[in-house]
Tab-separated table of C-alpha atoms and ligand atoms in Angstrom:
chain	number	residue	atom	x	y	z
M	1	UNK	CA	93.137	69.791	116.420
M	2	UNK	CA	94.417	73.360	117.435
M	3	UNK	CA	92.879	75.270	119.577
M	4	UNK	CA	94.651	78.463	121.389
M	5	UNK	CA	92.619	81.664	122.634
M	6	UNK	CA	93.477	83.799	119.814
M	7	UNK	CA	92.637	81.578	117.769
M	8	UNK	CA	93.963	80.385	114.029
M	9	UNK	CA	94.647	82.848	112.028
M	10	UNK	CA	92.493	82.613	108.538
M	11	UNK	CA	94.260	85.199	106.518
M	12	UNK	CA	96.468	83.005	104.738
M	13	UNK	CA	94.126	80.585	104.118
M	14	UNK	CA	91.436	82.425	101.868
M	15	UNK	CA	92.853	84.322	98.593
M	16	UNK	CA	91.185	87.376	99.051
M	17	UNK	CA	93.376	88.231	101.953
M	18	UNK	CA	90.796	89.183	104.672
M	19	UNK	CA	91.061	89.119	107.946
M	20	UNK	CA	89.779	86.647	110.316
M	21	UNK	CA	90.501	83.735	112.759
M	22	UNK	CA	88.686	80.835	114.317
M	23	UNK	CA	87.829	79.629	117.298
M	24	UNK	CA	89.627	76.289	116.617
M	25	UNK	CA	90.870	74.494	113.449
M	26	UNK	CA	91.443	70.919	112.059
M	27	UNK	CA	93.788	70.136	108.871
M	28	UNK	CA	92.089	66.907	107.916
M	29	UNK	CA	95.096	64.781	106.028
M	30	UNK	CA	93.464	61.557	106.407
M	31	UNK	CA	89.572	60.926	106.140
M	32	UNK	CA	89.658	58.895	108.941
M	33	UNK	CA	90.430	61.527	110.901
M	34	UNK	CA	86.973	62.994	110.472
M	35	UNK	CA	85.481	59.876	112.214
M	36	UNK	CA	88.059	60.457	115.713
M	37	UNK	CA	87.785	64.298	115.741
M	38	UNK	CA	85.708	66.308	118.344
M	39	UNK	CA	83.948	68.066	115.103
M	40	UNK	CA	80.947	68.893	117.298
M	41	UNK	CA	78.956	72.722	116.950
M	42	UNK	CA	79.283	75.126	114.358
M	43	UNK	CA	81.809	74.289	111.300
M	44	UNK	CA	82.995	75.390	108.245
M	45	UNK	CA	84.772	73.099	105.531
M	46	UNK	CA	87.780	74.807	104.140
M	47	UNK	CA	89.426	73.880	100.951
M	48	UNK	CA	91.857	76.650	99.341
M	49	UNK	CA	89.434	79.434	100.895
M	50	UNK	CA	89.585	80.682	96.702
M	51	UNK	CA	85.509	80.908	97.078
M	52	UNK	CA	85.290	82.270	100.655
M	53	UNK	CA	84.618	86.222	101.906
M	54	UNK	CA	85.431	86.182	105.323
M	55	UNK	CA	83.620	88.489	107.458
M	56	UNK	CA	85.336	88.588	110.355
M	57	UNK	CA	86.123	86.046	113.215
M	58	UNK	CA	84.431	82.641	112.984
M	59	UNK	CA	83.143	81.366	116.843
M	60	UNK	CA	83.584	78.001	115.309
M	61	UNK	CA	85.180	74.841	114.143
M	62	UNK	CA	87.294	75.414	110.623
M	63	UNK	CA	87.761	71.806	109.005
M	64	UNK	CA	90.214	72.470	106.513
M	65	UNK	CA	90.182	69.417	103.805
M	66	UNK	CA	93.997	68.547	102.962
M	67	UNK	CA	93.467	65.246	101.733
M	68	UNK	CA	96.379	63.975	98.999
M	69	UNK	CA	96.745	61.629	96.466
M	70	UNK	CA	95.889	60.779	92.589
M	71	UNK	CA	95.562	57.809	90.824
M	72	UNK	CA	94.429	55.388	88.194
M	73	UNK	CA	91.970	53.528	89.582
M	74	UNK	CA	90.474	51.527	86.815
M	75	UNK	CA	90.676	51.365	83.109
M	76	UNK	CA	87.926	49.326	80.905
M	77	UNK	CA	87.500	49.630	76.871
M	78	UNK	CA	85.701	53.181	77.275
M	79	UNK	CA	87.311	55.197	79.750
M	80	UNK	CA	89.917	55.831	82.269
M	81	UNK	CA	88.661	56.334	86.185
M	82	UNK	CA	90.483	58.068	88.314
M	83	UNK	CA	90.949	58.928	91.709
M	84	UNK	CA	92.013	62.329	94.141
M	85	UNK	CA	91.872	63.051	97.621
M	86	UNK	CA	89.592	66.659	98.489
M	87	UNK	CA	93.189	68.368	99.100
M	88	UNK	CA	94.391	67.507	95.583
M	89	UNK	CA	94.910	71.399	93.993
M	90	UNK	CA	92.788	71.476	91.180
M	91	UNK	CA	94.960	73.047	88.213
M	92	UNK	CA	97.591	70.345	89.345
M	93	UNK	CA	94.952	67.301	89.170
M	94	UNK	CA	94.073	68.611	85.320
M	95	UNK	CA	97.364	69.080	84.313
M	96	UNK	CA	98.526	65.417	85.951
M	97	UNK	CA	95.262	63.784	83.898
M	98	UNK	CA	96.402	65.539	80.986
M	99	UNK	CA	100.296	64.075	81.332
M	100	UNK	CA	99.151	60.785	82.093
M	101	UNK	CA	97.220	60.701	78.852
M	102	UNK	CA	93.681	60.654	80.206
M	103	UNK	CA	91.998	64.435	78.283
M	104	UNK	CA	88.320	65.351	78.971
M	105	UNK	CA	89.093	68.317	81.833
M	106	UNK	CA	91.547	70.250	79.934
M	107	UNK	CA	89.251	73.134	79.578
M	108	UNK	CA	88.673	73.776	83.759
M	109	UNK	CA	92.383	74.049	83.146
M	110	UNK	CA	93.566	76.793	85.704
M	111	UNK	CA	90.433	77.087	87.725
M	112	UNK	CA	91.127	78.028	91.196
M	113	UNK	CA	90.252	75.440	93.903
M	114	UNK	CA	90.540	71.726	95.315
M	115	UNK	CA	89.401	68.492	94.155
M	116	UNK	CA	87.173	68.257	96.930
M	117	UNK	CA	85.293	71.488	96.091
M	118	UNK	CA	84.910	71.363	92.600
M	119	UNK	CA	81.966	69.559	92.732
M	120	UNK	CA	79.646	71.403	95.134
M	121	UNK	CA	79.641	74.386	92.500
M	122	UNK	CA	79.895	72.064	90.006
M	123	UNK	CA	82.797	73.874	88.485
M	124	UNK	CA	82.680	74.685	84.813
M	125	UNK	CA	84.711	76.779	81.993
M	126	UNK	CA	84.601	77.398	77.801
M	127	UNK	CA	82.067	74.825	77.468
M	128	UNK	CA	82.555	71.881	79.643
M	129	UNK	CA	81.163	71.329	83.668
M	130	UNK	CA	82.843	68.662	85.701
M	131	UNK	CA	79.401	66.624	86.063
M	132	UNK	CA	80.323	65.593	82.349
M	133	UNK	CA	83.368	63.587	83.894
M	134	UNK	CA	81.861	63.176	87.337
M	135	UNK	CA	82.119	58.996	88.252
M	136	UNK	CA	81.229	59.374	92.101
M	137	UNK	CA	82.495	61.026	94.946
M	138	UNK	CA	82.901	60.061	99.129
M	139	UNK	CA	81.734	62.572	101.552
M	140	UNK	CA	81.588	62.484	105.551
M	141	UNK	CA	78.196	63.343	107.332
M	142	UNK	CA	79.068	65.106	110.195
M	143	UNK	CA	75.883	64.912	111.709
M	144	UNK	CA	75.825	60.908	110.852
M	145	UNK	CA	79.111	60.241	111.806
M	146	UNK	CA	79.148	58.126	108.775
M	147	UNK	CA	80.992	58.316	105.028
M	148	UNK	CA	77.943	58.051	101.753
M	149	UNK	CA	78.442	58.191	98.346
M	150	UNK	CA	77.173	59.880	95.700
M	151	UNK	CA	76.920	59.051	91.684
M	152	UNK	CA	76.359	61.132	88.828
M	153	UNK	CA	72.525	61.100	89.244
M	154	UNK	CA	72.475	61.643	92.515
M	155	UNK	CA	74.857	64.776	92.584
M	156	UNK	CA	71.927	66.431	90.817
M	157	UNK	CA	74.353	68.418	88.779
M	158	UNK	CA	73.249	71.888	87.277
M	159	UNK	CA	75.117	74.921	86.237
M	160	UNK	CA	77.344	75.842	89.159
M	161	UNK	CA	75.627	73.637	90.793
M	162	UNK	CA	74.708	70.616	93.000
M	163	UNK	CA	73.252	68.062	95.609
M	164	UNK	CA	75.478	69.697	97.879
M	165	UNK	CA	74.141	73.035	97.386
M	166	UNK	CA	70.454	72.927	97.352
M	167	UNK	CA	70.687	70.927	100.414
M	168	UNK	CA	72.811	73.933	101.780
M	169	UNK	CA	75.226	71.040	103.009
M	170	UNK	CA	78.081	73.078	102.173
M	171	UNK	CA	76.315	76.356	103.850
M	172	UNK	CA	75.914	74.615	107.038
M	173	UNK	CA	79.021	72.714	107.483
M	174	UNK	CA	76.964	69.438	107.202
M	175	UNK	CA	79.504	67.003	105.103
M	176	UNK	CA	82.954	67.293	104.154
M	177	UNK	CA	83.894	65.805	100.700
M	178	UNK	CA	87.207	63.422	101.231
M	179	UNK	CA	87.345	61.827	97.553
M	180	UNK	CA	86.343	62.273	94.138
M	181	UNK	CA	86.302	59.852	91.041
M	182	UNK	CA	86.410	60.658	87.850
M	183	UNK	CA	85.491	59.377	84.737
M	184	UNK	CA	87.400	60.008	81.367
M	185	UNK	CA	86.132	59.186	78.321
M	186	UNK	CA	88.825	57.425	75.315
M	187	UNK	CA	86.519	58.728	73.166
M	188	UNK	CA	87.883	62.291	73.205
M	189	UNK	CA	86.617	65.221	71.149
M	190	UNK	CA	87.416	68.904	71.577
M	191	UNK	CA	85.353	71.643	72.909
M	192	UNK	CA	86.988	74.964	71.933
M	193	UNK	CA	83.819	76.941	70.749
M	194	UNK	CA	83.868	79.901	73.290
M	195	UNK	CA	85.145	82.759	71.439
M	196	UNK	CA	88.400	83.314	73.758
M	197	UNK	CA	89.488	79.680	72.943
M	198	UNK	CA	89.191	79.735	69.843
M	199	UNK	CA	90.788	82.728	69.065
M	200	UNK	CA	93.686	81.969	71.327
M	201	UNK	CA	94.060	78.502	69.195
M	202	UNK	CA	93.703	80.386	65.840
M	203	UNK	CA	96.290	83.135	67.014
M	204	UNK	CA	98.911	80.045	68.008
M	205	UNK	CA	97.709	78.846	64.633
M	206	UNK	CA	96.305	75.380	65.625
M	207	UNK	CA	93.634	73.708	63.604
M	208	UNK	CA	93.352	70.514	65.208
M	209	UNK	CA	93.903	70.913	68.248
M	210	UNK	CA	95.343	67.906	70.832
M	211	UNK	CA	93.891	68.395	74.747
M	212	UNK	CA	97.260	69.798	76.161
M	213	UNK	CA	96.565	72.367	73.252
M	214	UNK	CA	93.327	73.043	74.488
M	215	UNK	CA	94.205	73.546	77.968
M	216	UNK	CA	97.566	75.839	76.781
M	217	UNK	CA	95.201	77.698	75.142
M	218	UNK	CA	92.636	77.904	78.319
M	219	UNK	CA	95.690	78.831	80.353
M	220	UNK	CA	96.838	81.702	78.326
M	221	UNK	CA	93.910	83.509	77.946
M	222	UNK	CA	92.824	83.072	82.119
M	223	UNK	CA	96.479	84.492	82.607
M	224	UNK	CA	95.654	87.268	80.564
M	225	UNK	CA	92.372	88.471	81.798
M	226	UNK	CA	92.609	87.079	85.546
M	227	UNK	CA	94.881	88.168	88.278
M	228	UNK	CA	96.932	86.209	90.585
M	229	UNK	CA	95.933	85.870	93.897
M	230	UNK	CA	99.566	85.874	95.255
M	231	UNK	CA	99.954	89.235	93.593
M	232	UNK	CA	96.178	91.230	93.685
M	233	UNK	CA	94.093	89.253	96.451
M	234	UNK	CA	91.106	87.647	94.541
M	235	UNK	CA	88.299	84.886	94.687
M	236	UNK	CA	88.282	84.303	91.032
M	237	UNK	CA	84.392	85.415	89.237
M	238	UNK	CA	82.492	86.952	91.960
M	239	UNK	CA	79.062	86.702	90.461
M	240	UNK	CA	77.084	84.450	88.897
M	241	UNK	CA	76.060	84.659	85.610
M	242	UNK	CA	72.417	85.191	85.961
M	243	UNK	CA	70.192	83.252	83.912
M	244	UNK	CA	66.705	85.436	83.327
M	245	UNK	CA	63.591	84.707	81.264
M	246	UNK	CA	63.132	84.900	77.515
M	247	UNK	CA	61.247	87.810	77.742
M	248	UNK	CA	63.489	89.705	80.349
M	249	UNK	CA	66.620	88.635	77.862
M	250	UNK	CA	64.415	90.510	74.712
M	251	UNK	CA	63.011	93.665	76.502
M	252	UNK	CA	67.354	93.877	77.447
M	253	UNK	CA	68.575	93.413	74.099
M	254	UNK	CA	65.969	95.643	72.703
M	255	UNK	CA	67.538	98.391	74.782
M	256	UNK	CA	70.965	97.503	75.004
M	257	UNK	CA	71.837	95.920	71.619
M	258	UNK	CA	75.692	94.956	72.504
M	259	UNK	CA	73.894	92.588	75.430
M	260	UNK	CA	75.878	88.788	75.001
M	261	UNK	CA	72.589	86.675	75.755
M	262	UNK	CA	72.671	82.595	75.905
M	263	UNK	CA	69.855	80.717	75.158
M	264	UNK	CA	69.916	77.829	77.506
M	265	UNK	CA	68.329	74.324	77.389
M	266	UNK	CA	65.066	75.377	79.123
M	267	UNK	CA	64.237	78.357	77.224
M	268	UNK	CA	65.815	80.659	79.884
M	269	UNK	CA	68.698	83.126	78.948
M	270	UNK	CA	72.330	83.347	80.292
M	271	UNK	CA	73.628	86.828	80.954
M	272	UNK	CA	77.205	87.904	81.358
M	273	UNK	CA	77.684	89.508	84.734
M	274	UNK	CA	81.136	90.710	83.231
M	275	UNK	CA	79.389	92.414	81.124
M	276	UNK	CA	76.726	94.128	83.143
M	277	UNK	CA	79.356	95.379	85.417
M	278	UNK	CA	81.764	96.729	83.035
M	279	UNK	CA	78.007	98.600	81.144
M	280	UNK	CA	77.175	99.491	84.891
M	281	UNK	CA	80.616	101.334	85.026
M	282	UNK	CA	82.633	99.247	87.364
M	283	UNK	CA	84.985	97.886	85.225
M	284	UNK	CA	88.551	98.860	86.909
M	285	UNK	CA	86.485	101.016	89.916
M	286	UNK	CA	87.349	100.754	93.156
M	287	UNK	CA	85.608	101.489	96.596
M	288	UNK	CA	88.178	101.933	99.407
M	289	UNK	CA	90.401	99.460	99.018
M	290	UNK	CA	88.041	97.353	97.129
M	291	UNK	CA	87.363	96.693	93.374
M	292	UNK	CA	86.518	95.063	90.116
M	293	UNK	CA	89.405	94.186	88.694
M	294	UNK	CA	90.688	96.116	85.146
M	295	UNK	CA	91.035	92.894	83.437
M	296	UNK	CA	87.745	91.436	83.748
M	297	UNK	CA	85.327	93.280	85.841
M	298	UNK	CA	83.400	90.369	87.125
M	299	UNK	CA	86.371	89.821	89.498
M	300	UNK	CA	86.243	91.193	92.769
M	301	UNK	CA	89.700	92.561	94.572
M	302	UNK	CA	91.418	93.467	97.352
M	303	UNK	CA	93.778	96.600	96.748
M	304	UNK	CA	95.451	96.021	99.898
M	305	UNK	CA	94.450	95.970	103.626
M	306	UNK	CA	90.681	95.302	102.970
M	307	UNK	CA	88.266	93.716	105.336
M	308	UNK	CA	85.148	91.591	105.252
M	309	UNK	CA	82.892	95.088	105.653
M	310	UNK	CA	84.809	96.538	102.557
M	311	UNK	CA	83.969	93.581	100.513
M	312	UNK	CA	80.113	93.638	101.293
M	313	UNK	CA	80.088	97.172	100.947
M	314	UNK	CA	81.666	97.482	97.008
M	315	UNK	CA	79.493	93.856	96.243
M	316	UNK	CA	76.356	96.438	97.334
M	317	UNK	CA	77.402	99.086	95.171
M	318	UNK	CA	77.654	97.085	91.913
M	319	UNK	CA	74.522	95.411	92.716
M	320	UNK	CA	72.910	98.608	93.137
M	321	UNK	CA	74.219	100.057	89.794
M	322	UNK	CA	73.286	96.671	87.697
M	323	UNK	CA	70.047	96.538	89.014
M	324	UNK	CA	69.776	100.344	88.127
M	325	UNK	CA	71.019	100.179	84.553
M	326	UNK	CA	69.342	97.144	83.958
M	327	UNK	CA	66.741	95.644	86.797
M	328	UNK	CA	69.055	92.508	86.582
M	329	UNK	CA	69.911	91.256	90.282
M	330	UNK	CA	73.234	90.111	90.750
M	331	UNK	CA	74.155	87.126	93.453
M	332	UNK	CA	77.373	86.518	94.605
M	333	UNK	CA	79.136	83.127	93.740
M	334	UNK	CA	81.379	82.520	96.894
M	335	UNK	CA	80.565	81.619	100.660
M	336	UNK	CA	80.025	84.026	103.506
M	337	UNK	CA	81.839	83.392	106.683
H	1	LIG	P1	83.442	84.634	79.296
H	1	LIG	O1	84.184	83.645	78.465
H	1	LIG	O2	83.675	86.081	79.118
H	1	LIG	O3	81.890	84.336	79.187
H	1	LIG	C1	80.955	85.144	79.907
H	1	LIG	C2	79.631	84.434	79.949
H	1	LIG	O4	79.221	84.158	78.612
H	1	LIG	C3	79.649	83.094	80.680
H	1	LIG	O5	78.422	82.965	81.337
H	1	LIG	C4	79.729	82.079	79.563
H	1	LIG	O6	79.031	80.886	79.845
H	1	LIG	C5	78.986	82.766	78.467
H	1	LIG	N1	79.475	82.321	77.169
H	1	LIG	C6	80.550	82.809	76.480
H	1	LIG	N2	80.681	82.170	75.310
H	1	LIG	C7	79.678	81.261	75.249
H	1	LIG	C8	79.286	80.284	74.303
H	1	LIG	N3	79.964	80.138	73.166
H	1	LIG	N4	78.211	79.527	74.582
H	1	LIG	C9	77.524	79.671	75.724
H	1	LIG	N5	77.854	80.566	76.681
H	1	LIG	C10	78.911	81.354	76.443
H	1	LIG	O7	83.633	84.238	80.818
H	1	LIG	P2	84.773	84.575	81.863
H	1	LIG	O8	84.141	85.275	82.989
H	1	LIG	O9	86.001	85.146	81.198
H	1	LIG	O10	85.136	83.106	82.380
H	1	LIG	C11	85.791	82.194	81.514
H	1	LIG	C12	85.201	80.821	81.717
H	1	LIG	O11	85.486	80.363	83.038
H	1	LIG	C13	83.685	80.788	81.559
H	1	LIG	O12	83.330	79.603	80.899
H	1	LIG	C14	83.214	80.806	82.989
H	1	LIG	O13	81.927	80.217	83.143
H	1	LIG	C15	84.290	79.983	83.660
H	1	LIG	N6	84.378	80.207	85.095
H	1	LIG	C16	83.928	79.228	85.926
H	1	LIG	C17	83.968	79.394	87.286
H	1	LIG	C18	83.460	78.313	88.172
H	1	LIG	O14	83.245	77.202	87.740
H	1	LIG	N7	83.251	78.601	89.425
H	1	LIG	C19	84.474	80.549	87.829
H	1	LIG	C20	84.950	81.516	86.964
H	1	LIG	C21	84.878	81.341	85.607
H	1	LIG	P3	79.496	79.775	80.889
H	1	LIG	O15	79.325	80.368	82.220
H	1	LIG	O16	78.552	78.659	80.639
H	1	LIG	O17	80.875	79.405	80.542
């Protein structure tokens, strides 16, 4: 563990570039580690910091999850499982599954992250959420000071989100996710119905598309509409899509015909927050040095020099002008620290 007055400096370690240290820090390579660390009072479990708005320093313990490895850990007559460590990049993981010959997460292709965080949000893109391939996963109670497992039912999976999220686990620095199994399907079908997919595929002029076609496809068009951190500080969608009553949706569309609406399993409807923001005038609008990206305006970014206060403040103004246009209230997707 390090631990210096000045702390460790967070800066590099969260994509939107904001400034920030911590009181001390542990890069957790092993998950035995967790079990002979001093990882007593307040914590935060880091993986890529690519969902993470830092607001300043943190008087605490930052557990950053570094944990490698990848393999096949079992094959029967229906499906391949396999294994990564929490550190595992995410993009990399896909595109290794995808080599290997093992398709089924080619469409979270390019989704920013770790292994080890995908499933708290329950990570999800063009029509397919990790739960879908989710075997089981290893997690560390801190509080316990014991490892637990959970399985597909017991993740309670639901859009963007999870077990470890309505428990607030992941809030409160509770567990620390070390491992995650997956379960791939031989049976293999495609999913390219969202309208950017398909269109991609139809432009490359593919008609049956194979998995690495799929997640070519999935690649291109996130290139095209999403900057790169390295180049325009970012933490990827910054709202969630909010899901609103039937009635809500109606009274909307009645108004605003152009409004993309959803219809979801329980009779709710999905919203496009892109969408709102980009109606609410914020596509491409910046705040100080703080904006919604040209591209795709549910993406929140960091011109250059901006701090934790200059985040909140430009995530209050386009909540303030979607819930003007359109009494629709907007919640941010990543974590406050
Ligand atoms: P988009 O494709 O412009 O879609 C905007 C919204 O419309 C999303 O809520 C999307 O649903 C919904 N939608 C579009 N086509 C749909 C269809 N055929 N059926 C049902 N719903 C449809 O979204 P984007 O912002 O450019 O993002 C691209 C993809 O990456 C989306 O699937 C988005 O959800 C995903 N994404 C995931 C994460 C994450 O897991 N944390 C972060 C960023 C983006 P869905 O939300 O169900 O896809």
């Amino acid at each position: 563990m390090s631990t210096c007055p000045a702390g460790v400096d967070l800066g590099p370690l969260n994509t939107l570039a904001l400034p920030g240290h911590a009181a001390r820090y542990l890069r957790v390579t092993a998950a035995g580690q967790l079990a002979a660390a001093d990882t007593g009072g307040r914590r935060f479990v880091l993986g890529s910091g690519s969902n993470l708005v830092l607001t300043g320093d943190f008087d605490g313990l930052v557990v950053h999850m570094a944990i490698p490895g990848r393999r096949l850990l079992h094959e029967d007559a229906d499906a391949w499982y396999v294994g990564a460590g929490a550190g595992e990049n995410w993009h990399d993981f896909v595109q290794w599954t995808l080599a290997q010959g093992w398709p089924g997460l080619e469409n979270l292709s390019l989704i920013p992250g770790t292994v080890g965080a995908a499933p708290v949000q329950n990570i999800g893109a063009y029509g397919v959420e990790l739960a879908e391939h989710f075997h089981s996963l290893t997690a560390w109670d801190f509080e316990k000071q014991a490892f637990f497992t959970v399985d597909r039912d017991s993740g309670r999976f639901a859009y963007r989100d999870s077990l470890f999220k309505q428990e607030g686990w992941h809030r409160d620095g509770r567990v620390a996710i070390t491992a995650v199994v997956f379960r791939l399907p031989k049976a293999w079908r495609p999913v390219c119905g969202y309208a950017d997919v398909a269109a991609e595929l139809v432009a490359q002029g593919i008609a049956s598309p194979a998995p690495r076609a799929i997640a070519d496809a999935v690649i291109a068009v996130r290139r095209r509409k999403l900057p790169d951190p390295a180049a325009i500080p970012n933490a990827g969608s910054f709202f969630h899509n909010p899901v609103v009553e039937r009635d809500v949706a109606e009274a909307l569309k009645a108004s605003h015909p152009g409004l993309p609406c959803y219809p979801q399993a329980d009779g709710r409807v999905k919203l496009a927050a892109g969408w709102l923001i980009e109606q609410a005038g914020w596509k491409g609008k910046d705040l100080g040095p703080v904006g919604m990206y040209e591209r795709q305006a549910l993406v929140l970014v960091n011109r250059g020099g901006a701090s934790g206060a200059d985040v909140q403040r430009t995530m209050a103004a386009v909540q303030a002008a979607v819930r003007e246009k359109f009494a629709v209230d907007l919640t941010p997707e990543p974590v406050f620290l």
